Short mmCIF file of C-alpha atoms and ligand atoms in Angstrom, two decimals:
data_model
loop_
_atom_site.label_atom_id
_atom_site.label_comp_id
_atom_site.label_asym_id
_atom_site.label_seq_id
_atom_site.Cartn_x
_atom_site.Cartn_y
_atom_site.Cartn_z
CA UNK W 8 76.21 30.59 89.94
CA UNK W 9 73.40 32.36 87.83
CA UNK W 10 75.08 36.29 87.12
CA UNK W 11 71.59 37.56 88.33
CA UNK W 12 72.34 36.38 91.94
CA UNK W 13 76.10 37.77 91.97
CA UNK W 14 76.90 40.36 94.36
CA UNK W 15 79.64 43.43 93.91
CA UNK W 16 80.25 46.59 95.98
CA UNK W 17 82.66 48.78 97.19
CA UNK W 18 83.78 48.76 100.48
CA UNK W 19 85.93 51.82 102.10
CA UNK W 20 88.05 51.59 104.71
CA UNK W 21 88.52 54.78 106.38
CA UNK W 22 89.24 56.11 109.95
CA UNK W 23 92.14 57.96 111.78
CA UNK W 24 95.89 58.30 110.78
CA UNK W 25 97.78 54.76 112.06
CA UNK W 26 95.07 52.68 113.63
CA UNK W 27 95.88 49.84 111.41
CA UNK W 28 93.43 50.27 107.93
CA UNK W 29 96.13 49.41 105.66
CA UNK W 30 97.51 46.00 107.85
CA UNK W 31 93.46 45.19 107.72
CA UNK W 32 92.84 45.62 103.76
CA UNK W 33 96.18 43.85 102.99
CA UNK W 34 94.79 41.07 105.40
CA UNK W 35 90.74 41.08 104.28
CA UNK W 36 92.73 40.41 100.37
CA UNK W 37 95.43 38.24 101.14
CA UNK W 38 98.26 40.10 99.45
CA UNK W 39 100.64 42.96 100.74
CA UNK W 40 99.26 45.95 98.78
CA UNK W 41 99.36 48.53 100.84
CA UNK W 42 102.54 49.64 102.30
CA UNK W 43 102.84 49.62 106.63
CA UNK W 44 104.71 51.88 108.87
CA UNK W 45 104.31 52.87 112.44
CA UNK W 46 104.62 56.26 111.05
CA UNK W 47 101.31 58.23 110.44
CA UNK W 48 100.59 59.70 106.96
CA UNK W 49 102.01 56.52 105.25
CA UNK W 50 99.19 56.18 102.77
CA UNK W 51 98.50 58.37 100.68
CA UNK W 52 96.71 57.12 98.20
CA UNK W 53 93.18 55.20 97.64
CA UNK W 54 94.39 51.78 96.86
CA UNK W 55 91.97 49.11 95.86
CA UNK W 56 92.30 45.91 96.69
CA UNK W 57 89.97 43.63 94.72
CA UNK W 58 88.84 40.17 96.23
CA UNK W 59 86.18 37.81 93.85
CA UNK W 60 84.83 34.41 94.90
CA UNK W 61 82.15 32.05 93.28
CA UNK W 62 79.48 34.69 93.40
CA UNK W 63 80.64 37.94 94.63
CA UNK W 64 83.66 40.45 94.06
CA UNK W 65 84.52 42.83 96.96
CA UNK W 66 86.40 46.34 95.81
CA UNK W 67 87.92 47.30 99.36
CA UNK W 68 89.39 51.42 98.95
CA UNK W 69 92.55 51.75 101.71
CA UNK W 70 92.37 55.08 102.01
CA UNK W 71 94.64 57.62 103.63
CA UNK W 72 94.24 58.50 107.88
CA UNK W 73 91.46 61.38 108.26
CA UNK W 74 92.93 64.92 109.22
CA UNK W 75 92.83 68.15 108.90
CA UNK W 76 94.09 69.37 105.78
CA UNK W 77 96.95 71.85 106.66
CA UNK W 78 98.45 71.89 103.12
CA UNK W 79 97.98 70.85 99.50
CA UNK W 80 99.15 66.74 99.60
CA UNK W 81 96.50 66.81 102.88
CA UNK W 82 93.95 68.39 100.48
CA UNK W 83 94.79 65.44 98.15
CA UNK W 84 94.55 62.74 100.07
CA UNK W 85 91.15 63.38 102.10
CA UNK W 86 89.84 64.26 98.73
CA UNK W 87 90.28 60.70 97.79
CA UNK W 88 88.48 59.59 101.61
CA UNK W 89 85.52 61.45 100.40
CA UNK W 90 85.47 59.79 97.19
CA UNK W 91 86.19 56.37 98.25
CA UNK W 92 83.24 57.32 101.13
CA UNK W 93 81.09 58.21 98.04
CA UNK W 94 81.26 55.18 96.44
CA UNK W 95 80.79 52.89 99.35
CA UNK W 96 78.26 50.37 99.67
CA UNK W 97 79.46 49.33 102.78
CA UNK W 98 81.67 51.69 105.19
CA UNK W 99 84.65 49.70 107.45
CA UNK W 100 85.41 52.24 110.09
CA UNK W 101 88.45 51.50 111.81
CA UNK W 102 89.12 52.67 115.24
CA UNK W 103 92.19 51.90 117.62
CA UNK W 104 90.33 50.19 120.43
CA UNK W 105 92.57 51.92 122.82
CA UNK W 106 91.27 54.71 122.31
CA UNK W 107 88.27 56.95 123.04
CA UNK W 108 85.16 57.99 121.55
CA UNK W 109 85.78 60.67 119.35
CA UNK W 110 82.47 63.03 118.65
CA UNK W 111 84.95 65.12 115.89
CA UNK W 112 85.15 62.16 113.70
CA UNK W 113 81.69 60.48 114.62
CA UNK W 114 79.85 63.51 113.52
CA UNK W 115 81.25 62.72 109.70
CA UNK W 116 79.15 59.71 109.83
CA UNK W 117 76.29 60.79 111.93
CA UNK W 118 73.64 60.64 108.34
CA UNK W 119 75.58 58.06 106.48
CA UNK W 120 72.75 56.14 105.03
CA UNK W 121 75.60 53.38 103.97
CA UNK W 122 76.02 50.44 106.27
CA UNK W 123 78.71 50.94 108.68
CA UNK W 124 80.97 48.27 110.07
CA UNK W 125 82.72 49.42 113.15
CA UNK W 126 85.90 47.54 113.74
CA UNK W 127 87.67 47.98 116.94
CA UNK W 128 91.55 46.81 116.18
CA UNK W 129 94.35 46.87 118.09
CA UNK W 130 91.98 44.62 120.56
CA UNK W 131 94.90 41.98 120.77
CA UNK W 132 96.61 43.74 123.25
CA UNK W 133 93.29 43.81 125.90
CA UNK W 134 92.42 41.18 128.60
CA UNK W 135 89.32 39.32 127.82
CA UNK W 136 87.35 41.29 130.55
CA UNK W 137 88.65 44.73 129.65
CA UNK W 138 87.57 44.03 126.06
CA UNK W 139 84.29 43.13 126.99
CA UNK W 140 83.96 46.80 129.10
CA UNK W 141 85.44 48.70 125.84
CA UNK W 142 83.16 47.17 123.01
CA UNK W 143 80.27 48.30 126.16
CA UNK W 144 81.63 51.47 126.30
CA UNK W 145 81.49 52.17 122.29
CA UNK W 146 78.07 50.10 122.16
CA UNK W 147 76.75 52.62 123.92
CA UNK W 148 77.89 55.95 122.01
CA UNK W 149 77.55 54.20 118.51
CA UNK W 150 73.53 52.99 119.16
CA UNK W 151 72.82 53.46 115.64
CA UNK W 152 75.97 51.71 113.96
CA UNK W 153 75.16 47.95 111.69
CA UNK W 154 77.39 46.19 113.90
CA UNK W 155 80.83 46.72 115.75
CA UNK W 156 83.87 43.97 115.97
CA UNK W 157 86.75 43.21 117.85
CA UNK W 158 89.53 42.28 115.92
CA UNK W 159 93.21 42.62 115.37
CA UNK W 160 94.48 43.12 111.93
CA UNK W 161 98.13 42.40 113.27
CA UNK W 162 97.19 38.90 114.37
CA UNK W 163 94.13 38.20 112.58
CA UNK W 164 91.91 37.96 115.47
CA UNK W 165 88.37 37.96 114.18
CA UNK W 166 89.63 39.12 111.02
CA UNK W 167 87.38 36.04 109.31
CA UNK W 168 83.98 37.44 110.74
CA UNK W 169 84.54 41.06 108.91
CA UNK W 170 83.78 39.15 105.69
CA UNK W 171 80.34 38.06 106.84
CA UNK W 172 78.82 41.35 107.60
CA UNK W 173 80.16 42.70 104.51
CA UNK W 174 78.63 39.57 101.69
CA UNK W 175 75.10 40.63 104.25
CA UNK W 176 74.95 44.59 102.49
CA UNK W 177 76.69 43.85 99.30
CA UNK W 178 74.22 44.59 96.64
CA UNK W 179 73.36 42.20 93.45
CA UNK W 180 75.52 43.33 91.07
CA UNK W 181 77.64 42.19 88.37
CA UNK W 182 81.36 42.82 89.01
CA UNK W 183 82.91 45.53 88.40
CA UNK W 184 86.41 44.71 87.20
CA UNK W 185 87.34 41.66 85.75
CA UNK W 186 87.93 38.79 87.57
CA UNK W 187 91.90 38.11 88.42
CA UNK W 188 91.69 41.75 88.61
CA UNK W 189 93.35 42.13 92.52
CA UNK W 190 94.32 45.76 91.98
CA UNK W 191 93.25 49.26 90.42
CA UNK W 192 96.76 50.42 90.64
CA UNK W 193 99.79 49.51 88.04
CA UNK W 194 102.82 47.85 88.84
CA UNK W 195 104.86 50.85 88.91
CA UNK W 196 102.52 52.92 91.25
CA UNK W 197 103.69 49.69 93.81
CA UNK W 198 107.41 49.55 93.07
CA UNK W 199 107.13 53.53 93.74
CA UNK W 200 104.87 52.84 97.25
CA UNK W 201 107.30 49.56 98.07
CA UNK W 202 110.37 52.36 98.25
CA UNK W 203 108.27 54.83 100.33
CA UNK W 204 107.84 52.25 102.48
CA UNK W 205 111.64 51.77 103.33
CA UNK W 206 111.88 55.32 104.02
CA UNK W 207 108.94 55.69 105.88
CA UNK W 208 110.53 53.04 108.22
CA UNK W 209 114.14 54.55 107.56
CA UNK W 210 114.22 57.96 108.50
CA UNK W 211 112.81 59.81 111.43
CA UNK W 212 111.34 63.39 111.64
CA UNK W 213 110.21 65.12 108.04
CA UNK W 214 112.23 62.83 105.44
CA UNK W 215 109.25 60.58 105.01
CA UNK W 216 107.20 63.22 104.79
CA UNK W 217 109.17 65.16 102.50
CA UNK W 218 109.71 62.26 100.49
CA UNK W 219 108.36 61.26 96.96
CA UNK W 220 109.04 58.88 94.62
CA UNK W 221 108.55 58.58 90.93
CA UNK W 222 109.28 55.36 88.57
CA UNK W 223 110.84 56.76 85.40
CA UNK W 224 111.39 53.48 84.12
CA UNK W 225 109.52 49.88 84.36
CA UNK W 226 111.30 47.72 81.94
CA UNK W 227 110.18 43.75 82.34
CA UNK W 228 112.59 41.40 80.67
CA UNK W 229 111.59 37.01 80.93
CA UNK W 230 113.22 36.95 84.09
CA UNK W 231 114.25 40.41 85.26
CA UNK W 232 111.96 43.83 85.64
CA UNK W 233 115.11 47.37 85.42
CA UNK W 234 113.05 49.81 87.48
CA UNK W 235 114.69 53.31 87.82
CA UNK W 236 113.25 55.74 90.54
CA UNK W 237 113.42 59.29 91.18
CA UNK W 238 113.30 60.23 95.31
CA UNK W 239 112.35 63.94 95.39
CA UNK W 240 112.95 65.66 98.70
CA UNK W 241 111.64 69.01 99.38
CA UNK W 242 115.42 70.68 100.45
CA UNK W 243 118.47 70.39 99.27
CA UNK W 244 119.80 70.44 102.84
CA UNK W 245 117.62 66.86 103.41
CA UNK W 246 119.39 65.20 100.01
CA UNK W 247 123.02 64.38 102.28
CA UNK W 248 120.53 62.63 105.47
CA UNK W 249 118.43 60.67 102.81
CA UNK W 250 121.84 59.29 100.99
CA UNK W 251 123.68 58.71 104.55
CA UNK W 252 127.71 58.64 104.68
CA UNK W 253 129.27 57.48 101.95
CA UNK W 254 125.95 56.66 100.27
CA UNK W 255 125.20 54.09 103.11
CA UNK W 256 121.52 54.69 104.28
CA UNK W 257 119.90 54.95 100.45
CA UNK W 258 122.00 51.98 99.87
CA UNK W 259 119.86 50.17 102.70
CA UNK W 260 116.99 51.80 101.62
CA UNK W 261 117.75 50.26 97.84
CA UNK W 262 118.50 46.87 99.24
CA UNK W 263 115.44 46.48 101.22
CA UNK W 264 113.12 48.22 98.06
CA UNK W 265 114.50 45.66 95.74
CA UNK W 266 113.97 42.28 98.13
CA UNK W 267 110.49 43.16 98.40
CA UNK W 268 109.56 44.54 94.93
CA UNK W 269 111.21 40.47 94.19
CA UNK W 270 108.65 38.81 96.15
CA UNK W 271 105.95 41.43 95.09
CA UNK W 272 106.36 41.01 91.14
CA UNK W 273 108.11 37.29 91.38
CA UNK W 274 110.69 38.16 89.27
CA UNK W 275 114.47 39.43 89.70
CA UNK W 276 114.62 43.08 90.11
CA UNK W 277 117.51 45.47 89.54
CA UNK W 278 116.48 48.64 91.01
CA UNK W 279 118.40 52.03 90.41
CA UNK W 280 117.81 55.07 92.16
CA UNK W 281 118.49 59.08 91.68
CA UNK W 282 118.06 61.72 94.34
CA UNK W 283 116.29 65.31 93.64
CA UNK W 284 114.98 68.04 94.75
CA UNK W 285 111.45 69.41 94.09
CA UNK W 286 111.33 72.26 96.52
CA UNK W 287 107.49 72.38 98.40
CA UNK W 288 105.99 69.43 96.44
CA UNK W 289 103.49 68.81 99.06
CA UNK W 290 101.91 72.83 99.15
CA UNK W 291 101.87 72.52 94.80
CA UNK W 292 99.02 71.54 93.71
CA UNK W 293 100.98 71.24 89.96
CA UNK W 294 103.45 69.36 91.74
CA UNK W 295 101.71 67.12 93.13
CA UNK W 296 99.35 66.57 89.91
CA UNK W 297 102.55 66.00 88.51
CA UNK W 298 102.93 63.35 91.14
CA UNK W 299 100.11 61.83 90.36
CA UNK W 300 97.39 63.47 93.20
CA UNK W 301 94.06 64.32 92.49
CA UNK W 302 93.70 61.79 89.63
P1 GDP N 415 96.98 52.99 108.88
O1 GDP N 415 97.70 54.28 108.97
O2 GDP N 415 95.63 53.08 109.52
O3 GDP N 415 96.91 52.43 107.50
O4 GDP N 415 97.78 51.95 109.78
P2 GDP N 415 98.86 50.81 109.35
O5 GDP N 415 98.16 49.63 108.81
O6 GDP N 415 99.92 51.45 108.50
O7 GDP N 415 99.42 50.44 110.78
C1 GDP N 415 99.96 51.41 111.64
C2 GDP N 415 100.75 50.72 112.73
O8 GDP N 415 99.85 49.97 113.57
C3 GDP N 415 101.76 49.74 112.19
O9 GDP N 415 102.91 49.78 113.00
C4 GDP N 415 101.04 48.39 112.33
O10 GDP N 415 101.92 47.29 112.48
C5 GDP N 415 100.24 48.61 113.61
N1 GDP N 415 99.04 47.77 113.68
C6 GDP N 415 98.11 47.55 112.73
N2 GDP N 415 97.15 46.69 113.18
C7 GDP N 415 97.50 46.36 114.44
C8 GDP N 415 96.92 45.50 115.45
O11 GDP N 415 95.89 44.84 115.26
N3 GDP N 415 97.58 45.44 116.65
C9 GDP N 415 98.71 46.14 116.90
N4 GDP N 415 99.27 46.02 118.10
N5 GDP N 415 99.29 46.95 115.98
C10 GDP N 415 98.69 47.06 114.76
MG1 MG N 416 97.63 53.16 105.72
#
């Protein structure tokens, strides 16, 4: 392939808390980057995800759910929708097909002059003829969109034909990060997201919420990686729920961190973790700098 004729561009997936961006961008690249829970708020980064071929590299942005700000780590992470939305060349906005149209969050996109991709997921759970009334009913608020698709990102369903539209408004362009490239983030950036994960799907109420983690140390031997973490919590009061009786539920937590961070880096891991407090992380901004936000 001549490098005059290869095509690169961004491509941002954005939409509302939990309908599924992160199961989607883990599926368009093939590899479990982005960590899943039916929790909302999970992601709270913008992860890349980078896919090349032949003649063309796609940078897909997960990016996290789009609220309201109502504190500081809010501020944070829809600062990083608006970036990942700068940079687009070609806008995936994911919707929960179950749902209805929403003129709030339509209105952000109302003089996008990017290509927009609507994807309807979720769509796995709908009877043929219901789905053919719901992508009518959005067809007929969204007259100006590219195109709009069906899909699941759970099972896949048209999952193939999002590629398609995307290689049709990527722009000639050399590529933008070299070529095994698959990430923008380091490996300790996904140990610390791997062990968010278990305690997103651990605990209920505010521990995930309140939860942080930080990789102190990311020591990679020939066939073993030492990670140490550091869990902040916002309250002392939250430190005895997080570590369970007799130590029982971060023990789980631990466990379950360490199988997966095995299969992620392909290595043996030994994983050690510490508990702490940093009181209102998520309303300080230094905190949360700290953190690494707003980076
Ligand atoms: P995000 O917040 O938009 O990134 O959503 P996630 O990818 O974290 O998914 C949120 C929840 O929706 C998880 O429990 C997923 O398993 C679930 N989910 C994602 N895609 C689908 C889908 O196509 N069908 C169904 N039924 N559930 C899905
Ligand atoms: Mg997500």
């Amino acid at each position: 392939m001549e490098e005059s004729k290869f095509k690169s561009g961004f491509v941002s997936i954005v939409g509302k808390p939990n309908v599924g961006k992160s199961t989607l961008m883990n599926r368009l690249v093939g590899e479990r980057l982005s960590i899943i829970s039916p929790k909302a708020q999970t992601t709270r980064h913008r992860i890349m995800g980078i896919l090349t071929g032949e003649d063309y590299q796609i940078v897909y942005s997960d990016t996290p759910g789009i609220l309201e700000p109502s504190y500081s780590l809010h501020q944070a992470m829809m600062t990083y929708v608006k970036v990942s939305l700068e940079d687009a060349d070609v806008i995936l906005l994911v919707l929960d097909g179950n749902e209805k149209f929403d003129p709030v969050l339509f209105k952000r996109f109302q003089f996008t002059q990017t290509p927009l991709i609507v994807l309807l997921n979720k769509m796995e759970k709908v009877k043929k003829e219901e789905e053919q009334k719901i992508i009518a009913h959005w067809k007929e608020h969204l007259p100006n969109m590219a195109s709009i698709l069906s899909i699941s990102a759970l099972k896949g369903k048209n999952v193939d034909q999002v590629f398609p539209l995307i290689v049709k408004y990527l722009p000639v362009h050399p590529p933008y990060f070299p070529k095994d490239d698959f990430t923008n983030r380091s490996e300790r950036f996904f140990a610390g997201e791997i062990i968010r994960e278990k305690i997103f799907l651990n605990y209920q109420d505010e521990i995930p919420y309140s939860t942080e983690v930080s990789i102190t140390a990311f020591k990679e031997g020939d066939d073993l990686i030492k990670i140490q973490a550091e869990i902040y919590i916002e309250r002392n009061s939250q430190k005895g729920i997080l570590i369970g009786k007799g130590g029982s539920s971060l023990k789980k937590v631990g466990t379950e961190s360490r199988l997966d961070m095995e299969k992620f880096f392909g290595k043996k891991v030994f994983l050690e973790t510490h508990v702490k407090v940093a009181s209102n992380w998520r309303k300080e901004s230094h905190k949360l700098r700290q953190f690494g936000y707003f980076e």
